[in-house]
Amino acid sequence: MARQPILEFWYEFASTYSYLAAMRVEAAASEAGVAIRWRPFLVGPLFAAQGWTTSPFNLYPAKGKNMWRDVEREAARLGLPPVTRPAQFPQNSLSAVRVAILGQDQDWLVPFSKAVFTASFAEGRSIAEPAAVTQIVDSLGLDGTQTVRAAAAEANKTKLRVSVEEARSRGIYGAPTFLADDGELFWGNDRLEQALAWATGDRPKGLR
Amino acid sequence: MARQPILEFWYEFASTYSYLAAMRVEAAASEAGVAIRWRPFLVGPLFAAQGWTTSPFNLYPAKGKNMWRDVEREAARLGLPPVTRPAQFPQNSLSAVRVAILGQDQDWLVPFSKAVFTASFAEGRSIAEPAAVTQIVDSLGLDGTQTVRAAAAEANKTKLRVSVEEARSRGIYGAPTFLADDGELFWGNDRLEQALAWATGDRPKGLR
């Protein structure tokens, strides 16, 4: 039996286009016959390293205004609920991503991640406080209090830092990003189809 | 006979994704039954207003590196020749855009614009000097010397400034941008399909 191709999906809970990608990546990957490895991380440290103190969508208002409109349009096109903007943007995603890192090889990583995105962008709820993340974990039938506590352990915090450093060293500069196992990098929800094709060995003709 | 829907295509000669859009917009628009109004402009003044002294692809090297790879992949996917990077990026597009503004309502605007993009990104040639632009106009069977001279007239320079100001006032912050006649704005080559659908009245269901 041939090994199923693998594509890494690097995502950030504060990122609107990571949300759109998270809600459609499973169906698209299944159709393409590709296994997705979900890789939660933080883009904040990468943005800070290039001198940004907040999201570029806040730094550049015309760009930010159209981003929200575009996300509304794309969400509607994908059949997602109407987008509701969280009161804070970008939200502090540290508590949520620590839990996701703890869940890296667990079967609850994907439902947890989708629940965080849905809370943030479909329901406009805060995901910033540990209590909000606890509630989301609880809603999956797991022990939220214990999970959030375990996620704050030093070893898990280090795992997150290592993931962010891995992202940077592999050329990631934003979210979402798709990484094929040969290192080919595709940035943005709009490149999911191309990344899946690449992972299956379907490359554009004439590419040098 | 129903009036054909119109979509404005705002493009910048120094922009790689404007190149990709320019080479595919005619076929896509024809299939969708939409008339395209080509709107040449300069993004430099908009970038400068938000504090950028050069292209964001130069300011942020990881982003820039992946942009070139992405443009190579997308060009191959579209069946375009291999991308050749001009020695300077971004190129100074002032001479070329002045000629395009002069050609705004002329039948040579589209072939001229595609010839400039091809010179820059398929052949890696400089388009910065007036002599290079003259040669491109000549190659279309027009009088390059006279055209470049006419494009440098004060009234035409003013027309370009007005176009850039129109872009800014209509919410444009980058290139390419597609603008529907109700003001709906789509940024980027990746949004051509959505913009064409919008122009024909085909809107995503559930959009507020």
Tab-separated table of C-alpha atoms in Angstrom, chain B residues 6-185:
chain	number	residue	atom	x	y	z
B	6	ILE	CA	-17.975	45.942	-16.334
B	7	LEU	CA	-15.076	45.228	-14.006
B	8	GLU	CA	-12.167	47.600	-13.497
B	9	PHE	CA	-8.699	46.045	-13.424
B	10	TRP	CA	-6.224	48.278	-11.612
B	11	TYR	CA	-2.636	47.263	-12.290
B	12	GLU	CA	0.935	48.371	-11.669
B	13	PHE	CA	3.727	47.494	-14.108
B	14	ALA	CA	6.210	46.775	-11.308
B	15	SER	CA	3.904	44.232	-9.674
B	16	THR	CA	4.431	40.516	-10.235
B	17	TYR	CA	0.836	39.589	-9.449
B	18	SER	CA	-0.408	42.338	-11.761
B	19	TYR	CA	1.607	40.556	-14.461
B	20	LEU	CA	-0.114	37.228	-13.764
B	21	ALA	CA	-3.514	38.926	-13.746
B	22	ALA	CA	-2.838	40.845	-16.969
B	23	MET	CA	-1.952	37.664	-18.821
B	24	ARG	CA	-5.155	35.845	-17.875
B	25	VAL	CA	-7.819	38.503	-17.353
B	26	GLU	CA	-8.990	38.661	-20.977
B	27	ALA	CA	-9.755	34.947	-21.315
B	28	ALA	CA	-11.398	34.745	-17.893
B	29	ALA	CA	-13.511	37.859	-18.491
B	30	SER	CA	-14.572	36.684	-21.921
B	31	GLU	CA	-15.736	33.373	-20.462
B	32	ALA	CA	-17.661	35.203	-17.721
B	33	GLY	CA	-19.192	37.680	-20.188
B	34	VAL	CA	-17.668	40.674	-18.420
B	35	ALA	CA	-16.005	43.697	-20.030
B	36	ILE	CA	-12.695	44.692	-18.413
B	37	ARG	CA	-11.677	48.316	-18.052
B	38	TRP	CA	-7.879	48.393	-17.746
B	39	ARG	CA	-6.798	51.012	-15.193
B	40	PRO	CA	-3.032	51.560	-15.036
B	41	PHE	CA	-1.736	53.279	-11.903
B	42	LEU	CA	1.192	53.516	-9.497
B	43	VAL	CA	1.195	51.794	-6.114
B	44	GLY	CA	4.387	53.537	-4.984
B	45	PRO	CA	2.591	56.663	-3.675
B	46	LEU	CA	0.132	54.461	-1.726
B	47	PHE	CA	2.983	52.415	-0.261
B	48	ALA	CA	4.912	55.569	0.624
B	49	ALA	CA	1.860	56.936	2.449
B	50	GLN	CA	1.953	53.925	4.762
B	51	GLY	CA	5.646	54.281	5.405
B	52	TRP	CA	7.064	51.761	2.934
B	53	THR	CA	10.127	52.931	1.038
B	54	THR	CA	10.177	49.933	-1.308
B	55	SER	CA	8.110	46.836	-2.083
B	56	PRO	CA	6.962	44.840	0.966
B	57	PHE	CA	8.590	41.898	-0.820
B	58	ASN	CA	11.937	43.604	-0.317
B	59	LEU	CA	11.142	44.860	3.185
B	60	TYR	CA	10.266	41.338	4.359
B	61	PRO	CA	12.816	38.906	2.866
B	62	ALA	CA	11.072	35.619	3.807
B	63	LYS	CA	7.869	36.917	2.214
B	64	GLY	CA	9.780	38.138	-0.831
B	65	LYS	CA	11.603	34.847	-1.322
B	66	ASN	CA	8.343	32.906	-1.296
B	67	MET	CA	6.612	35.452	-3.541
B	68	TRP	CA	9.121	34.760	-6.330
B	69	ARG	CA	8.723	31.011	-5.929
B	70	ASP	CA	4.942	31.404	-5.895
B	71	VAL	CA	4.978	33.544	-9.044
B	72	GLU	CA	7.156	30.921	-10.768
B	73	ARG	CA	4.689	28.193	-9.793
B	74	GLU	CA	1.634	30.223	-10.795
B	75	ALA	CA	3.177	31.294	-14.111
B	76	ALA	CA	3.873	27.635	-14.916
B	77	ARG	CA	0.336	26.675	-13.938
B	78	LEU	CA	-1.034	29.380	-16.280
B	79	GLY	CA	1.178	28.201	-19.131
B	80	LEU	CA	3.247	31.390	-19.159
B	81	PRO	CA	6.977	31.370	-19.984
B	82	PRO	CA	9.383	30.816	-17.063
B	83	VAL	CA	9.625	33.931	-14.915
B	84	THR	CA	12.811	35.943	-15.324
B	85	ARG	CA	13.452	38.455	-12.585
B	86	PRO	CA	14.402	41.937	-13.725
B	87	ALA	CA	17.750	43.097	-12.328
B	88	GLN	CA	15.944	45.773	-10.339
B	89	PHE	CA	12.822	44.981	-8.330
B	90	PRO	CA	10.542	46.777	-8.180
B	91	GLN	CA	11.279	48.501	-11.447
B	92	ASN	CA	10.605	52.188	-11.858
B	93	SER	CA	7.346	52.047	-13.805
B	94	LEU	CA	6.774	55.774	-14.223
B	95	SER	CA	7.565	56.053	-17.949
B	96	ALA	CA	5.509	52.971	-18.774
B	97	VAL	CA	2.485	53.990	-16.720
B	98	ARG	CA	2.472	57.472	-18.233
B	99	VAL	CA	2.232	55.894	-21.680
B	100	ALA	CA	-0.552	53.589	-20.452
B	101	ILE	CA	-2.461	56.566	-19.058
B	102	LEU	CA	-2.091	58.265	-22.430
B	103	GLY	CA	-3.506	55.103	-24.007
B	104	GLN	CA	-6.408	54.824	-21.562
B	105	ASP	CA	-9.118	54.904	-24.232
B	106	GLN	CA	-6.994	53.604	-27.099
B	107	ASP	CA	-7.068	50.154	-28.641
B	108	TRP	CA	-3.346	49.760	-28.034
B	109	LEU	CA	-3.583	49.997	-24.206
B	110	VAL	CA	-3.991	46.250	-23.650
B	111	PRO	CA	-1.289	45.044	-26.083
B	112	PHE	CA	1.057	47.741	-24.782
B	113	SER	CA	0.422	46.748	-21.164
B	114	LYS	CA	0.950	43.050	-21.842
B	115	ALA	CA	4.133	43.841	-23.779
B	116	VAL	CA	5.500	45.838	-20.825
B	117	PHE	CA	4.726	43.007	-18.392
B	118	THR	CA	6.262	40.424	-20.729
B	119	ALA	CA	9.429	42.497	-21.159
B	120	SER	CA	9.754	42.829	-17.395
B	121	PHE	CA	8.817	39.415	-16.029
B	122	ALA	CA	9.184	36.925	-18.894
B	123	GLU	CA	12.275	38.499	-20.446
B	124	GLY	CA	13.743	40.181	-17.357
B	125	ARG	CA	14.348	43.385	-19.316
B	126	SER	CA	14.427	46.861	-17.866
B	127	ILE	CA	11.313	48.924	-18.439
B	128	ALA	CA	12.582	51.833	-16.373
B	129	GLU	CA	14.181	54.043	-19.039
B	130	PRO	CA	12.048	56.013	-21.482
B	131	ALA	CA	14.104	54.394	-24.270
B	132	ALA	CA	12.918	50.924	-23.194
B	133	VAL	CA	9.310	52.085	-23.243
B	134	THR	CA	9.843	53.738	-26.628
B	135	GLN	CA	11.086	50.439	-28.023
B	136	ILE	CA	8.033	48.583	-26.694
B	137	VAL	CA	5.677	51.116	-28.306
B	138	ASP	CA	7.640	50.857	-31.568
B	139	SER	CA	7.288	47.074	-31.470
B	140	LEU	CA	3.502	47.521	-31.618
B	141	GLY	CA	3.829	49.419	-34.902
B	142	LEU	CA	3.247	52.802	-33.267
B	143	ASP	CA	5.555	55.805	-33.008
B	144	GLY	CA	7.391	55.207	-29.741
B	145	THR	CA	9.332	58.444	-29.655
B	146	GLN	CA	6.253	60.575	-30.195
B	147	THR	CA	4.143	58.558	-27.768
B	148	VAL	CA	6.675	58.732	-24.933
B	149	ARG	CA	7.048	62.463	-25.522
B	150	ALA	CA	3.273	62.990	-25.465
B	151	ALA	CA	3.025	60.905	-22.289
B	152	ALA	CA	5.425	63.290	-20.528
B	153	ALA	CA	3.177	66.305	-21.176
B	154	GLU	CA	1.912	68.090	-18.088
B	155	ALA	CA	-1.766	67.270	-18.735
B	156	ASN	CA	-1.007	63.557	-18.954
B	157	LYS	CA	1.143	63.609	-15.813
B	158	THR	CA	-1.799	65.226	-14.047
B	159	LYS	CA	-4.109	62.489	-15.336
B	160	LEU	CA	-1.824	59.906	-13.724
B	161	ARG	CA	-1.818	61.770	-10.414
B	162	VAL	CA	-5.612	61.924	-10.523
B	163	SER	CA	-5.773	58.180	-11.183
B	164	VAL	CA	-3.570	57.430	-8.178
B	165	GLU	CA	-5.744	59.701	-6.046
B	166	GLU	CA	-8.856	57.946	-7.378
B	167	ALA	CA	-7.308	54.596	-6.426
B	168	ARG	CA	-6.621	55.791	-2.897
B	169	SER	CA	-10.057	57.346	-2.458
B	170	ARG	CA	-11.770	54.148	-3.646
B	171	GLY	CA	-9.939	52.059	-1.036
B	172	ILE	CA	-7.183	50.561	-3.176
B	173	TYR	CA	-4.027	49.655	-1.226
B	174	GLY	CA	-2.190	47.314	-3.586
B	175	ALA	CA	-2.104	45.818	-7.064
B	176	PRO	CA	-3.745	44.199	-8.818
B	177	THR	CA	-7.185	45.266	-7.609
B	178	PHE	CA	-10.544	44.566	-9.229
B	179	LEU	CA	-13.346	47.055	-8.674
B	180	ALA	CA	-16.971	46.331	-9.484
B	181	ASP	CA	-19.215	49.246	-10.446
B	182	ASP	CA	-20.968	49.118	-7.039
B	183	GLY	CA	-17.584	49.736	-5.384
B	184	GLU	CA	-16.971	46.139	-4.270
B	185	LEU	CA	-13.195	45.725	-4.095
